[in-house]
Amino acid sequence: MKELLKNAVGKGQKALSEYDSARVIASAGVAVTKYMLAKTRDQAVSFAREMGFPVVLKGCSDKVTHKTEMGMVKLKLKSDQEVAAAYDELTGKGVILDGVLVQEWIEGDKREFVIGLTRDPQFGPCVMFGLGGIFTEVLKDVSFRVAPLTELDAAEMIEEIRTRKMLDEFRGSPAVERAALVKALIGIGNLGLEYDEIREIDINPMVINGDKPVAVDALVILNSK
């Protein structure tokens, strides 16, 4: 990871692509959805078949940090034809891409959470956990801790959000595996301590697949020179 981050900063990148962001957070123990980077239309179709339909396609580049606003996300594609058409549309927008991310579609159970990392000028790397998806900015239901985190710190963060009952059994869905969230929060804090190149991390949303929290979108912002 050090070389990946160092090279990105050296090239003047402000952020990592989603492909590289996913690699970084996965290295810290965060469960991420299956993903592959396609360089051609045929490769995108092949990856989708290998992964199993439906899939998600996303334009992938360190310059594409607001994918939805740029029309760079195609959801729930169910056939070779839909994947091929989406690939052509994403690559035809005139944006220079590293490739197109082919990603497993996870339906989830509507519960979405967010994990983040920021750098406070006084305290250094701080980890955030809260309600995710479209409610993140509206409800601001989040908790923070200064890294490094112990298991107790992470467990306390999870219990501090107002909507914590959504982590219990919810409308027929099982309780969320809190141990996986604890592992992810500790891992994100450690990334901030280990790599000065990382300025921020945003994992939103983290959907719940069965009882497992899985990151379906991630962004790493760099301390560029």
Tab-separated table of C-alpha atoms in Angstrom:
chain	number	residue	atom	x	y	z
A	1	MET	CA	0.000	0.000	0.000
A	2	LYS	CA	2.862	2.376	0.789
A	3	GLU	CA	4.126	2.269	-2.792
A	4	LEU	CA	0.631	2.754	-4.236
A	5	LEU	CA	0.058	5.807	-2.029
A	6	LYS	CA	3.538	7.236	-2.543
A	7	ASN	CA	3.268	6.912	-6.320
A	8	ALA	CA	-0.165	8.562	-6.352
A	9	VAL	CA	1.062	11.503	-4.284
A	10	GLY	CA	4.181	11.736	-6.445
A	11	LYS	CA	1.993	12.067	-9.537
A	12	GLY	CA	0.088	14.908	-7.906
A	13	GLN	CA	-3.166	12.985	-7.478
A	14	LYS	CA	-5.686	14.518	-5.099
A	15	ALA	CA	-7.418	11.187	-4.551
A	16	LEU	CA	-7.232	7.496	-5.360
A	17	SER	CA	-9.589	5.933	-7.860
A	18	GLU	CA	-12.344	3.781	-6.386
A	19	TYR	CA	-10.438	0.684	-7.507
A	20	ASP	CA	-7.360	1.715	-5.534
A	21	SER	CA	-9.442	3.085	-2.641
A	22	ALA	CA	-11.105	-0.327	-2.290
A	23	ARG	CA	-7.703	-2.022	-2.247
A	24	VAL	CA	-6.523	0.287	0.528
A	25	ILE	CA	-9.528	-0.196	2.819
A	26	ALA	CA	-9.593	-3.948	2.159
A	27	SER	CA	-5.974	-4.116	3.335
A	28	ALA	CA	-7.199	-2.717	6.664
A	29	GLY	CA	-9.761	-5.467	7.182
A	30	VAL	CA	-12.842	-3.741	5.773
A	31	ALA	CA	-15.114	-6.118	3.849
A	32	VAL	CA	-15.657	-4.791	0.320
A	33	THR	CA	-17.931	-5.939	-2.465
A	34	LYS	CA	-16.375	-7.955	-5.311
A	35	TYR	CA	-14.894	-5.694	-7.983
A	36	MET	CA	-12.777	-5.929	-11.150
A	37	LEU	CA	-11.363	-3.236	-13.424
A	38	ALA	CA	-12.320	-3.723	-17.080
A	39	LYS	CA	-10.288	-2.116	-19.855
A	40	THR	CA	-12.551	-3.187	-22.740
A	41	ARG	CA	-16.260	-3.814	-23.346
A	42	ASP	CA	-15.681	-7.550	-23.799
A	43	GLN	CA	-13.725	-7.681	-20.560
A	44	ALA	CA	-16.561	-5.914	-18.717
A	45	VAL	CA	-19.054	-8.488	-20.016
A	46	SER	CA	-16.707	-11.346	-19.129
A	47	PHE	CA	-16.191	-10.014	-15.591
A	48	ALA	CA	-19.945	-9.569	-15.139
A	49	ARG	CA	-20.589	-13.175	-16.185
A	50	GLU	CA	-17.861	-14.391	-13.842
A	51	MET	CA	-19.266	-12.327	-10.970
A	52	GLY	CA	-22.898	-13.135	-11.713
A	53	PHE	CA	-25.702	-10.735	-12.659
A	54	PRO	CA	-26.823	-8.168	-11.695
A	55	VAL	CA	-23.735	-5.972	-11.510
A	56	VAL	CA	-22.828	-2.296	-11.170
A	57	LEU	CA	-20.561	-0.420	-13.600
A	58	LYS	CA	-18.671	2.728	-12.575
A	59	GLY	CA	-16.299	4.975	-14.456
A	60	CYS	CA	-12.974	4.642	-12.638
A	61	SER	CA	-10.373	7.369	-12.308
A	62	ASP	CA	-8.782	9.435	-9.571
A	63	LYS	CA	-10.483	12.438	-11.226
A	64	VAL	CA	-13.949	10.888	-10.903
A	65	THR	CA	-14.637	11.474	-7.214
A	66	HIS	CA	-18.321	12.425	-7.607
A	67	LYS	CA	-19.430	9.560	-9.796
A	68	THR	CA	-23.188	9.871	-9.360
A	69	GLU	CA	-23.231	13.592	-10.182
A	70	MET	CA	-21.152	12.885	-13.305
A	71	GLY	CA	-23.458	10.087	-14.454
A	72	MET	CA	-20.668	7.579	-13.990
A	73	VAL	CA	-22.665	4.873	-12.190
A	74	LYS	CA	-24.916	2.268	-13.789
A	75	LEU	CA	-26.830	0.089	-11.349
A	76	LYS	CA	-28.303	-3.393	-11.402
A	77	LEU	CA	-27.323	-4.434	-14.932
A	78	LYS	CA	-28.837	-7.816	-15.679
A	79	SER	CA	-27.476	-9.012	-19.026
A	80	ASP	CA	-24.514	-8.968	-21.411
A	81	GLN	CA	-26.327	-6.381	-23.515
A	82	GLU	CA	-26.976	-4.032	-20.593
A	83	VAL	CA	-23.347	-4.273	-19.458
A	84	ALA	CA	-22.022	-3.610	-22.968
A	85	ALA	CA	-24.320	-0.590	-23.426
A	86	ALA	CA	-23.385	0.806	-20.018
A	87	TYR	CA	-19.671	0.369	-20.771
A	88	ASP	CA	-20.055	2.289	-24.035
A	89	GLU	CA	-21.998	5.073	-22.316
A	90	LEU	CA	-19.480	5.487	-19.480
A	91	THR	CA	-16.460	5.476	-21.779
A	92	GLY	CA	-18.180	7.809	-24.244
A	93	LYS	CA	-18.532	10.758	-21.874
A	94	GLY	CA	-15.187	12.263	-22.810
A	95	VAL	CA	-13.635	11.633	-19.388
A	96	ILE	CA	-10.219	9.963	-19.249
A	97	LEU	CA	-10.681	6.740	-17.280
A	98	ASP	CA	-8.363	4.070	-15.912
A	99	GLY	CA	-11.091	1.623	-16.887
A	100	VAL	CA	-14.601	0.689	-15.841
A	101	LEU	CA	-15.182	-0.879	-12.465
A	102	VAL	CA	-17.399	-3.955	-12.612
A	103	GLN	CA	-18.871	-4.484	-9.195
A	104	GLU	CA	-21.080	-7.075	-7.582
A	105	TRP	CA	-24.612	-5.783	-6.904
A	106	ILE	CA	-25.617	-6.167	-3.274
A	107	GLU	CA	-29.281	-5.551	-2.607
A	108	GLY	CA	-28.776	-5.116	1.134
A	109	ASP	CA	-31.642	-4.653	3.560
A	110	LYS	CA	-31.906	-0.830	3.369
A	111	ARG	CA	-29.689	-0.309	6.435
A	112	GLU	CA	-26.684	1.807	5.430
A	113	PHE	CA	-23.804	3.081	7.541
A	114	VAL	CA	-20.735	5.234	7.029
A	115	ILE	CA	-17.135	4.942	8.191
A	116	GLY	CA	-14.672	7.763	7.702
A	117	LEU	CA	-11.271	9.119	8.586
A	118	THR	CA	-10.277	12.766	8.964
A	119	ARG	CA	-7.144	14.481	10.226
A	120	ASP	CA	-7.600	16.962	13.038
A	121	PRO	CA	-4.812	19.589	13.251
A	122	GLN	CA	-4.517	19.009	17.000
A	123	PHE	CA	-5.383	15.339	17.520
A	124	GLY	CA	-4.325	13.732	14.236
A	125	PRO	CA	-6.254	10.877	12.585
A	126	CYS	CA	-9.862	10.597	13.814
A	127	VAL	CA	-12.276	7.812	12.926
A	128	MET	CA	-15.989	8.408	12.313
A	129	PHE	CA	-18.915	5.985	12.359
A	130	GLY	CA	-22.575	6.712	11.758
A	131	LEU	CA	-25.757	6.356	9.792
A	132	GLY	CA	-24.902	6.316	6.103
A	133	GLY	CA	-26.423	6.694	2.669
A	134	ILE	CA	-28.638	9.683	1.944
A	135	PHE	CA	-29.176	10.346	5.676
A	136	THR	CA	-25.537	11.040	6.520
A	137	GLU	CA	-25.667	14.803	5.970
A	138	VAL	CA	-29.305	15.258	7.006
A	139	LEU	CA	-29.271	13.523	10.382
A	140	LYS	CA	-25.556	13.835	11.231
A	141	ASP	CA	-25.865	10.793	13.461
A	142	VAL	CA	-22.169	10.056	13.907
A	143	SER	CA	-19.549	9.398	16.574
A	144	PHE	CA	-15.811	10.063	16.557
A	145	ARG	CA	-12.668	8.721	18.219
A	146	VAL	CA	-9.002	9.647	17.938
A	147	ALA	CA	-6.852	6.843	16.472
A	148	PRO	CA	-5.569	4.349	17.500
A	149	LEU	CA	-8.778	2.649	18.540
A	150	THR	CA	-9.089	-0.248	20.931
A	151	GLU	CA	-11.886	-2.788	20.548
A	152	LEU	CA	-13.642	-1.042	23.439
A	153	ASP	CA	-13.335	2.361	21.717
A	154	ALA	CA	-14.841	0.985	18.507
A	155	ALA	CA	-17.643	-0.806	20.345
A	156	GLU	CA	-18.489	2.405	22.226
A	157	MET	CA	-18.598	4.397	18.972
A	158	ILE	CA	-21.118	1.960	17.542
A	159	GLU	CA	-23.333	2.266	20.604
A	160	GLU	CA	-23.182	6.078	20.635
A	161	ILE	CA	-25.176	6.749	17.463
A	162	ARG	CA	-28.854	7.606	18.012
A	163	THR	CA	-30.003	5.050	15.448
A	164	ARG	CA	-28.032	2.174	16.996
A	165	LYS	CA	-31.178	0.065	17.244
A	166	MET	CA	-30.903	-0.383	13.475
A	167	LEU	CA	-27.899	-2.576	14.225
A	168	ASP	CA	-30.120	-5.005	16.123
A	169	GLU	CA	-32.629	-7.344	14.501
A	170	PHE	CA	-34.596	-5.039	12.217
A	171	ARG	CA	-37.771	-5.735	10.243
A	172	GLY	CA	-36.942	-9.400	9.702
A	173	SER	CA	-33.216	-8.808	9.105
A	174	PRO	CA	-30.628	-10.267	11.497
A	175	ALA	CA	-28.562	-8.173	13.872
A	176	VAL	CA	-25.476	-6.669	12.246
A	177	GLU	CA	-22.198	-8.423	13.012
A	178	ARG	CA	-20.714	-5.810	15.326
A	179	ALA	CA	-17.334	-7.571	15.438
A	180	ALA	CA	-16.905	-6.844	11.726
A	181	LEU	CA	-17.664	-3.155	12.317
A	182	VAL	CA	-15.205	-3.053	15.223
A	183	LYS	CA	-12.503	-4.596	13.020
A	184	ALA	CA	-13.211	-2.088	10.246
A	185	LEU	CA	-13.102	0.947	12.564
A	186	ILE	CA	-9.807	-0.142	14.126
A	187	GLY	CA	-8.358	-0.843	10.682
A	188	ILE	CA	-9.321	2.561	9.280
A	189	GLY	CA	-7.746	4.278	12.290
A	190	ASN	CA	-4.545	2.310	11.765
A	191	LEU	CA	-4.427	3.373	8.104
A	192	GLY	CA	-4.450	6.995	9.232
A	193	LEU	CA	-1.603	6.362	11.653
A	194	GLU	CA	0.507	4.306	9.256
A	195	TYR	CA	0.171	6.349	6.072
A	196	ASP	CA	0.705	10.109	6.186
A	197	GLU	CA	-0.261	10.171	2.498
A	198	ILE	CA	-3.909	9.615	3.460
A	199	ARG	CA	-5.815	12.787	4.371
A	200	GLU	CA	-9.373	11.445	4.450
A	201	ILE	CA	-11.295	8.230	3.907
A	202	ASP	CA	-15.005	8.063	3.104
A	203	ILE	CA	-16.754	4.679	3.032
A	204	ASN	CA	-20.393	5.406	2.239
A	205	PRO	CA	-22.495	3.449	2.083
A	206	MET	CA	-21.625	0.363	4.001
A	207	VAL	CA	-24.615	-1.861	3.294
A	208	ILE	CA	-25.764	-4.809	5.338
A	209	ASN	CA	-25.762	-8.097	3.453
A	210	GLY	CA	-27.383	-10.646	5.744
A	211	ASP	CA	-25.593	-9.727	8.953
A	212	LYS	CA	-22.371	-8.605	7.241
A	213	PRO	CA	-21.409	-4.939	6.730
A	214	VAL	CA	-19.926	-4.541	3.231
A	215	ALA	CA	-18.412	-1.406	1.667
A	216	VAL	CA	-19.888	-0.704	-1.777
A	217	ASP	CA	-18.266	2.704	-2.312
A	218	ALA	CA	-15.004	4.126	-0.999
A	219	LEU	CA	-12.899	7.212	-1.550
A	220	VAL	CA	-9.394	7.938	-0.273
A	221	ILE	CA	-8.334	11.610	-0.381
A	222	LEU	CA	-4.590	12.207	-0.416
A	223	ASN	CA	-2.271	14.684	1.245
A	224	SER	CA	-1.084	15.915	-2.126
A	225	LYS	CA	1.881	18.250	-2.413
